[in-house]
Coordinates of C-alpha atoms in Angstrom, one line a residue:
M1 CA -42.9 -4.1 25.2
K2 CA -40.2 -2.2 27.1
K3 CA -38.2 -5.7 27.7
L4 CA -38.4 -6.3 24.0
T5 CA -37.1 -2.8 23.1
Y6 CA -34.1 -3.5 25.5
I7 CA -33.4 -6.6 24.0
L8 CA -33.4 -5.4 20.4
A9 CA -31.3 -2.4 21.3
F10 CA -28.6 -4.7 23.1
T11 CA -28.6 -7.2 20.2
S12 CA -28.0 -4.2 17.8
L13 CA -25.1 -3.1 19.8
V14 CA -23.6 -6.6 20.0
S15 CA -24.1 -7.1 16.3
F16 CA -22.3 -3.9 15.3
A17 CA -20.1 -3.1 18.1
Q18 CA -16.5 -1.9 17.5
Q19 CA -13.9 -4.4 17.1
T20 CA -12.0 -5.2 20.4
P21 CA -8.4 -3.6 20.1
A22 CA -5.7 -6.0 19.8
S23 CA -3.4 -6.9 22.8
K24 CA 0.3 -6.0 22.9
Q25 CA 2.4 -8.3 20.7
T26 CA 3.9 -11.3 22.6
K27 CA 4.8 -13.8 19.8
S28 CA 7.4 -13.1 17.1
V29 CA 5.9 -12.8 13.4
L30 CA 7.7 -13.8 10.2
I31 CA 6.1 -12.6 6.9
M32 CA 7.7 -14.6 4.1
G33 CA 7.6 -13.8 0.4
G34 CA 5.4 -11.1 -1.1
T35 CA 6.5 -7.8 -2.6
A36 CA 7.2 -5.1 0.0
H37 CA 6.6 -1.4 -1.0
L38 CA 9.0 0.3 1.4
G39 CA 7.3 3.6 1.4
N40 CA 10.5 5.4 0.3
G41 CA 10.2 4.7 -3.3
K42 CA 11.9 1.3 -3.3
I43 CA 10.5 -2.3 -3.7
Q44 CA 11.9 -5.4 -2.1
E45 CA 10.7 -8.6 -4.1
N46 CA 10.4 -11.9 -2.3
C47 CA 10.7 -10.2 1.1
L48 CA 11.2 -11.6 4.6
I49 CA 9.8 -9.4 7.3
S50 CA 10.6 -10.3 11.1
I51 CA 8.4 -8.5 13.7
V52 CA 9.3 -8.7 17.4
D53 CA 8.1 -6.5 20.4
G54 CA 5.9 -4.2 17.9
K55 CA 9.0 -3.4 15.8
I56 CA 10.5 -4.6 12.5
V57 CA 13.7 -6.2 13.5
S58 CA 14.8 -7.3 10.2
I59 CA 13.6 -6.9 6.4
S60 CA 15.6 -8.6 3.6
D61 CA 15.5 -10.7 0.6
A62 CA 14.4 -14.2 1.3
T63 CA 16.9 -15.6 -1.2
V64 CA 19.9 -14.7 0.5
T65 CA 18.8 -14.3 4.2
K66 CA 18.2 -17.0 6.9
I67 CA 15.8 -16.0 9.6
G68 CA 15.6 -18.0 12.9
K69 CA 12.4 -19.7 14.0
H70 CA 9.3 -17.4 14.8
D71 CA 6.1 -18.1 16.6
V72 CA 3.9 -17.2 13.8
V73 CA 4.7 -17.5 10.0
I74 CA 2.6 -15.7 7.5
Q75 CA 3.1 -16.8 3.9
A76 CA 2.6 -13.8 1.7
D77 CA 3.7 -15.0 -1.8
G78 CA 2.0 -13.3 -4.6
K79 CA 0.8 -10.6 -2.2
H80 CA 1.8 -7.0 -1.5
I81 CA 3.1 -5.6 1.8
Y82 CA 2.9 -1.8 2.6
P83 CA 3.5 0.6 5.5
G84 CA 0.2 1.6 7.2
F85 CA -1.4 4.7 5.3
I86 CA -1.8 7.9 7.1
A87 CA -4.6 10.4 6.9
P88 CA -3.6 13.9 7.9
N89 CA -5.9 16.9 8.7
S90 CA -8.7 14.5 9.6
T91 CA -11.9 14.7 11.8
L92 CA -12.1 10.8 12.2
G93 CA -13.7 10.2 15.6
L94 CA -14.8 13.9 16.2
V95 CA -18.0 13.5 14.6
E96 CA -20.2 10.2 14.2
I97 CA -23.3 11.5 12.6
D98 CA -23.6 14.8 11.2
A99 CA -27.3 15.3 11.9
V100 CA -26.8 14.6 15.6
R101 CA -25.2 17.6 17.2
A102 CA -24.4 15.8 20.3
S103 CA -21.9 13.6 18.3
D104 CA -20.2 16.7 16.6
D105 CA -16.9 17.7 18.5
E106 CA -15.0 19.0 15.6
S107 CA -15.3 22.9 16.3
E108 CA -15.3 25.2 19.1
I109 CA -16.8 28.7 19.5
G110 CA -14.3 31.7 18.8
E111 CA -11.7 32.8 16.5
F112 CA -8.5 32.2 18.2
N113 CA -8.3 28.8 19.9
P114 CA -4.9 27.4 19.8
H115 CA -5.5 25.7 23.2
I116 CA -8.2 23.5 22.0
R117 CA -6.9 20.0 21.9
S118 CA -9.0 17.9 19.4
V119 CA -7.6 14.6 20.7
I120 CA -9.4 14.7 23.9
A121 CA -12.7 14.6 22.0
Y122 CA -11.5 11.6 19.8
N123 CA -13.7 8.6 19.8
A124 CA -11.6 5.6 19.5
E125 CA -14.7 3.5 19.0
S126 CA -16.0 5.4 15.9
K127 CA -17.4 3.2 13.3
L128 CA -16.1 5.3 10.8
T129 CA -12.6 4.9 12.3
E130 CA -13.0 1.2 12.0
A131 CA -14.3 1.6 8.3
A132 CA -11.0 3.0 7.3
R133 CA -8.8 0.3 8.4
P134 CA -9.7 -2.5 5.9
N135 CA -8.3 -0.1 3.3
G136 CA -5.1 0.2 5.0
V137 CA -5.5 3.6 6.8
L138 CA -4.0 2.9 10.4
L139 CA -2.9 6.4 11.2
A140 CA -4.5 9.6 11.3
Q141 CA -4.0 13.3 12.4
I142 CA -7.0 14.2 14.6
T143 CA -7.6 17.9 13.6
P144 CA -10.0 20.7 14.9
R145 CA -12.1 23.0 12.5
G146 CA -13.5 26.4 12.8
G147 CA -12.5 29.8 13.6
R148 CA -9.2 31.6 12.4
I149 CA -7.0 29.4 14.6
S150 CA -8.9 26.3 15.2
G151 CA -6.8 24.5 17.6
T152 CA -4.2 21.8 18.1
S153 CA -4.0 18.6 16.6
S154 CA -2.4 15.1 17.4
V155 CA -1.4 11.9 15.7
V156 CA -3.2 8.6 16.7
Q157 CA -3.1 5.0 15.6
L158 CA -6.5 3.6 14.8
D159 CA -6.8 0.6 17.2
A160 CA -7.3 1.7 20.6
W161 CA -9.6 1.7 23.7
N162 CA -9.5 5.4 24.1
W163 CA -7.5 8.6 23.1
E164 CA -4.9 8.1 25.5
D165 CA -4.0 4.6 24.2
A166 CA -4.2 5.9 20.5
I167 CA -1.5 8.8 20.8
V168 CA 1.4 8.5 18.6
R169 CA 2.3 12.1 18.7
E170 CA 0.5 14.6 21.1
N171 CA -0.2 18.3 20.1
D172 CA 2.0 18.1 16.9
G173 CA 0.8 21.4 15.6
I174 CA -1.5 24.3 15.3
H175 CA -4.1 24.7 12.7
M176 CA -5.1 28.1 11.1
R177 CA -7.6 29.1 8.3
W178 CA -5.8 31.9 6.3
P179 CA -8.2 34.8 5.2
N180 CA -9.3 34.6 1.5
S181 CA -8.3 37.6 -0.6
Y182 CA -11.4 36.8 -2.8
A183 CA -15.0 35.6 -2.0
R184 CA -17.9 34.4 -4.0
S185 CA -21.2 36.4 -3.8
G186 CA -24.6 34.8 -3.9
W187 CA -25.3 31.4 -2.5
W188 CA -25.2 27.8 -3.5
A189 CA -28.5 27.8 -5.4
E190 CA -27.8 31.2 -7.2
P191 CA -24.0 31.8 -7.1
G192 CA -22.8 35.2 -7.8
G193 CA -19.6 36.3 -9.2
I194 CA -16.0 36.6 -7.4
E195 CA -15.4 39.6 -5.6
P196 CA -12.4 41.0 -3.5
N197 CA -12.5 40.6 0.1
K198 CA -12.5 44.0 1.4
R199 CA -11.6 42.9 4.8
Y200 CA -8.6 40.8 3.8
D201 CA -5.9 43.1 5.1
E202 CA -7.9 43.6 8.4
Q203 CA -8.2 39.9 8.8
V204 CA -4.6 39.3 8.2
K205 CA -3.7 42.2 10.6
A206 CA -5.8 40.4 13.3
V207 CA -3.9 37.0 13.1
Q208 CA -0.6 39.0 13.2
L209 CA -1.8 40.8 16.3
F210 CA -2.7 37.5 18.1
F211 CA 0.9 36.1 17.2
D212 CA 2.5 39.4 18.3
N213 CA 0.6 39.3 21.7
A214 CA 1.3 35.5 22.3
F215 CA 5.1 35.7 21.6
G216 CA 5.3 38.8 23.7
Y217 CA 3.5 37.0 26.3
L218 CA 5.7 33.9 26.1
K219 CA 8.8 36.3 26.5
S220 CA 7.4 37.9 29.8
D221 CA 7.5 36.8 33.3
K222 CA 3.6 35.4 32.8
K223 CA 2.5 36.7 36.0
E224 CA -1.2 36.1 34.8
K225 CA -1.6 32.9 33.0
D226 CA -3.2 33.0 29.5
I227 CA -4.0 29.5 28.2
P228 CA -4.5 30.4 24.5
Y229 CA -1.0 32.1 24.5
D230 CA 0.7 29.2 26.3
A231 CA -0.6 27.0 23.7
M232 CA 1.5 28.9 21.2
N233 CA 4.6 27.8 22.9
G234 CA 6.7 25.6 20.7
I235 CA 6.0 27.2 17.2
Q236 CA 9.3 29.3 17.1
N237 CA 11.6 26.3 18.1
G238 CA 10.0 23.7 15.9
Q239 CA 8.3 21.7 18.4
K240 CA 5.0 22.6 16.9
T241 CA 4.0 23.0 13.3
V242 CA 1.8 25.7 12.0
Y243 CA -0.7 24.2 9.5
V244 CA -2.3 26.9 7.4
N245 CA -5.4 26.2 5.2
A246 CA -5.1 28.2 2.0
N247 CA -5.4 27.7 -1.8
G248 CA -4.9 31.0 -3.7
E249 CA -1.4 32.3 -5.0
K250 CA -1.7 35.5 -3.2
E251 CA -2.8 34.0 0.0
I252 CA 0.4 31.4 0.0
N253 CA 2.7 34.3 -0.9
D254 CA 1.5 36.2 2.1
I255 CA 1.6 33.2 4.3
I256 CA 5.6 32.9 3.3
I257 CA 5.9 36.5 4.3
F258 CA 4.1 35.7 7.6
K259 CA 6.5 32.5 8.3
K260 CA 9.6 34.8 7.8
K261 CA 8.2 37.6 10.1
N262 CA 7.3 35.4 12.8
N263 CA 10.5 32.9 12.7
I264 CA 8.2 30.0 12.4
K265 CA 10.5 27.0 11.9
N266 CA 7.9 24.4 10.4
L267 CA 5.0 25.5 8.3
V268 CA 2.7 23.5 6.2
I269 CA 0.2 24.4 3.7
I270 CA -3.1 22.6 3.7
G271 CA -5.2 22.7 0.4
G272 CA -2.6 24.3 -1.7
Y273 CA -4.8 24.1 -5.0
N274 CA -2.5 27.0 -6.6
A275 CA 0.7 25.9 -4.7
H276 CA 2.2 24.8 -8.2
K277 CA 2.3 28.3 -9.2
V278 CA 4.6 29.5 -6.4
A279 CA 6.4 26.0 -6.2
D280 CA 9.9 27.7 -6.2
L281 CA 9.0 29.8 -3.2
L282 CA 7.7 27.0 -1.3
K283 CA 10.8 24.9 -1.9
E284 CA 13.0 28.0 -1.1
N285 CA 11.3 28.3 2.3
N286 CA 11.1 24.6 3.2
V287 CA 7.2 24.6 3.1
S288 CA 5.6 21.3 2.7
V289 CA 1.9 20.8 1.2
L290 CA -0.8 18.6 2.3
L291 CA -2.8 18.7 -0.8
R292 CA -6.6 19.0 -0.9
R293 CA -8.8 16.1 -2.0
I294 CA -7.9 15.5 -5.6
H295 CA -11.1 13.8 -6.8
D296 CA -12.4 17.1 -7.5
V297 CA -13.1 19.5 -10.4
P298 CA -10.9 22.4 -11.3
N299 CA -11.5 25.8 -9.7
S300 CA -11.7 27.6 -13.0
E301 CA -13.4 26.8 -16.2
D302 CA -10.2 27.8 -18.2
E303 CA -8.1 25.4 -16.4
D304 CA -7.2 21.8 -17.4
V305 CA -10.0 19.5 -16.4
N306 CA -7.4 16.9 -15.1
L307 CA -5.4 19.6 -13.3
P308 CA -6.2 18.2 -9.7
Y309 CA -4.9 14.8 -10.5
K310 CA -1.5 16.4 -11.6
I311 CA -0.8 19.2 -9.0
A312 CA 0.8 16.5 -6.7
K313 CA 3.5 15.5 -9.5
I314 CA 4.1 19.1 -10.4
L315 CA 5.0 19.8 -6.6
T316 CA 7.0 16.7 -6.1
D317 CA 9.0 17.3 -9.3
K318 CA 9.9 20.8 -7.9
G319 CA 11.2 19.0 -4.7
I320 CA 8.5 19.8 -2.3
V321 CA 7.4 17.3 0.2
V322 CA 3.7 16.7 -0.6
G323 CA 1.2 14.8 1.3
L324 CA -2.6 14.0 0.4
E325 CA -5.5 15.1 2.7
N326 CA -9.3 14.6 2.6
S327 CA -11.1 17.5 4.2
G328 CA -14.4 18.4 2.6
D329 CA -17.9 17.0 2.3
M330 CA -18.4 13.7 3.8
E331 CA -14.6 13.7 4.8
R332 CA -14.8 11.1 7.6
M333 CA -16.6 8.6 5.4
Q334 CA -14.3 9.0 2.5
T335 CA -11.2 8.7 4.6
R336 CA -10.9 5.2 3.4
N337 CA -10.5 6.5 -0.2
I338 CA -7.2 8.1 0.4
P339 CA -5.1 5.2 -1.1
F340 CA -7.1 5.7 -4.2
Y341 CA -6.2 9.2 -4.5
A342 CA -2.6 8.2 -4.5
G343 CA -3.4 5.7 -7.2
T344 CA -5.1 8.5 -9.4
C345 CA -1.8 10.5 -8.9
A346 CA 0.1 7.5 -10.2
A347 CA -2.5 7.3 -13.1
W348 CA -1.7 10.8 -14.1
G349 CA 2.1 10.9 -14.4
M350 CA 3.6 10.0 -11.0
N351 CA 5.8 6.9 -10.5
K352 CA 3.7 4.5 -8.4
E353 CA 6.3 4.2 -5.7
D354 CA 6.4 8.0 -5.5
A355 CA 2.6 8.3 -5.4
L356 CA 2.8 5.7 -2.3
K357 CA 5.1 8.4 -0.6
L358 CA 2.1 10.9 -0.6
I359 CA 0.3 8.8 2.0
T360 CA 3.2 7.2 3.8
S361 CA 6.7 8.5 4.2
N362 CA 6.0 12.0 3.0
T363 CA 2.9 12.5 5.3
A364 CA 5.0 11.0 8.2
K365 CA 7.6 13.4 7.7
I366 CA 5.2 16.2 7.6
L367 CA 3.4 15.1 10.8
G368 CA 6.9 14.6 12.5
I369 CA 6.4 10.8 13.0
D370 CA 8.9 9.6 10.3
A371 CA 11.3 8.3 12.9
M372 CA 8.8 5.3 13.7
Y373 CA 6.1 5.3 11.0
G374 CA 5.8 5.8 7.2
T375 CA 8.1 3.2 5.7
L376 CA 9.2 -0.4 6.2
E377 CA 12.7 -0.3 7.8
N378 CA 14.7 -1.9 10.5
G379 CA 13.8 -0.6 14.0
K380 CA 10.6 1.1 13.0
S381 CA 7.2 0.2 14.2
A382 CA 5.6 -2.8 12.7
T383 CA 2.5 -0.7 11.4
L384 CA 1.9 -2.3 8.2
F385 CA -0.5 -4.5 6.1
I386 CA -0.6 -7.3 3.5
S387 CA -3.0 -6.9 0.5
E388 CA -4.0 -9.5 -2.1
G389 CA -3.1 -6.9 -4.9
D390 CA -2.2 -3.2 -5.5
A391 CA -3.3 -1.2 -2.6
L392 CA -3.6 1.9 -4.7
N393 CA -6.1 0.3 -6.8
M394 CA -9.7 -0.1 -5.5
K395 CA -10.4 -3.1 -7.6
T396 CA -7.3 -5.1 -6.2
N397 CA -6.8 -3.7 -2.7
K398 CA -8.1 -6.3 -0.3
L399 CA -6.3 -6.7 3.0
V400 CA -5.7 -10.2 4.6
Y401 CA -3.5 -8.9 7.6
A402 CA -2.9 -5.7 9.2
F403 CA -0.6 -4.8 12.1
I404 CA -0.4 -1.8 14.3
D405 CA 2.8 -1.6 16.4
G406 CA 3.1 -5.4 15.9
R407 CA -0.5 -6.0 17.0
Q408 CA -2.5 -7.9 14.4
I409 CA -5.7 -5.9 14.2
S410 CA -9.3 -6.9 13.2
L411 CA -10.3 -6.0 9.6
E412 CA -14.0 -6.4 10.3
S413 CA -16.3 -3.5 10.3
H414 CA -20.0 -2.8 10.2
Q415 CA -19.7 -2.9 6.2
T416 CA -18.1 -6.5 6.3
E417 CA -20.7 -7.7 8.6
L418 CA -23.5 -6.3 6.4
Y419 CA -21.6 -8.0 3.4
E420 CA -21.5 -11.3 5.1
R421 CA -25.0 -10.9 6.2
Y422 CA -26.7 -10.2 2.8
K423 CA -24.2 -12.3 0.8
E424 CA -25.7 -15.4 2.5
K425 CA -29.3 -13.9 1.8
F426 CA -28.5 -13.7 -1.9
E427 CA -26.8 -17.3 -2.0
E428 CA -29.9 -18.9 -0.4
Q429 CA -32.1 -17.1 -3.0
N430 CA -30.0 -18.4 -5.8
T431 CA -29.9 -21.9 -4.5
K432 CA -33.9 -21.7 -4.1
S433 CA -34.0 -20.5 -7.8
E434 CA -31.8 -23.2 -9.1
V435 CA -33.8 -25.9 -7.3
K436 CA -37.1 -24.6 -8.8
Q437 CA -35.6 -24.9 -12.4

């Protein structure tokens, strides 16, 4: 009996194992034809893209450009080419099964944990990471949760053996959860009203005290090493970005004051539901926004029911750099839906190529990886994919090729294997039914 159990367990692992990461690119690739959505708001029809040693060495119009011989030629006529989509503020690879505590590495005990580096807990072989790739999500910012200062995030590409291989930008920023000025009373089954948070000022002072102590330590001779304070190094010179979770108008106003007081060079609002109410202030202070999941209902019953779909356009029209994030319920499973959030923004007023920037070039700029990722340009990483249709439309986004740093990656996953398995089952049943008739 034990022997049979071991065989079944092994068979299960083999059947649904993570796809083997692709090897470094050794053969040149030429993508011919197709419509290239460059990620910067522009489109290149009938495009030629040459990929050598993991980079785009040429991107041009096929009707006027002659390209030399390549090892691999991909005909993309009638298809669409996009830069790899980016999932910021993500916990991909940090939790595999919510109900299994041993697989949950998204948060740490304590209130002020800037030294907690989420990337060292990143599971590159997560099935949820694998499931995001077939929709074009090829990069993610692995981000900690919990506490007032949750920890330090890093940006990874989603085809690797381990976290070290996955790193695109290590320790890109520190994540905070700003206190709420108001709180709901009651509980989910019997919600009460909205009440002022009587401890709001006290909680903000605690955050400021930690920053004061950290910056004081960094300016001192540091005779006694303090690991949390050491992790705050790089905030004032722009090496690290401060990402602050906040949605309220008052909270965002207070965060701007906090940014100025502490000489924080790069600060990003995460969530930003009411950011459009203080858009001019955000623009004036060069603050970007990673907008919360837009497939949601309004916060207030007297707001436009479609407001969540429109906020990205309102902020973009004000000149603010906006990206889309996906934190919340079932966030890891829903990472694959990020392109369709951008599609919803396009359906509610944004130009489609501007909506694409919400999950490509804008997000790359916010995360500090825009020198190599986020757009299709000469000299940048060949992290891109080819779809049979519009990648922002769930009905037409069907990937046929995907590349990360020029490596052609597998688009197979647990879901695609199940699809093929049960597709055969129903085809057999239909055949038997037709024979009987």
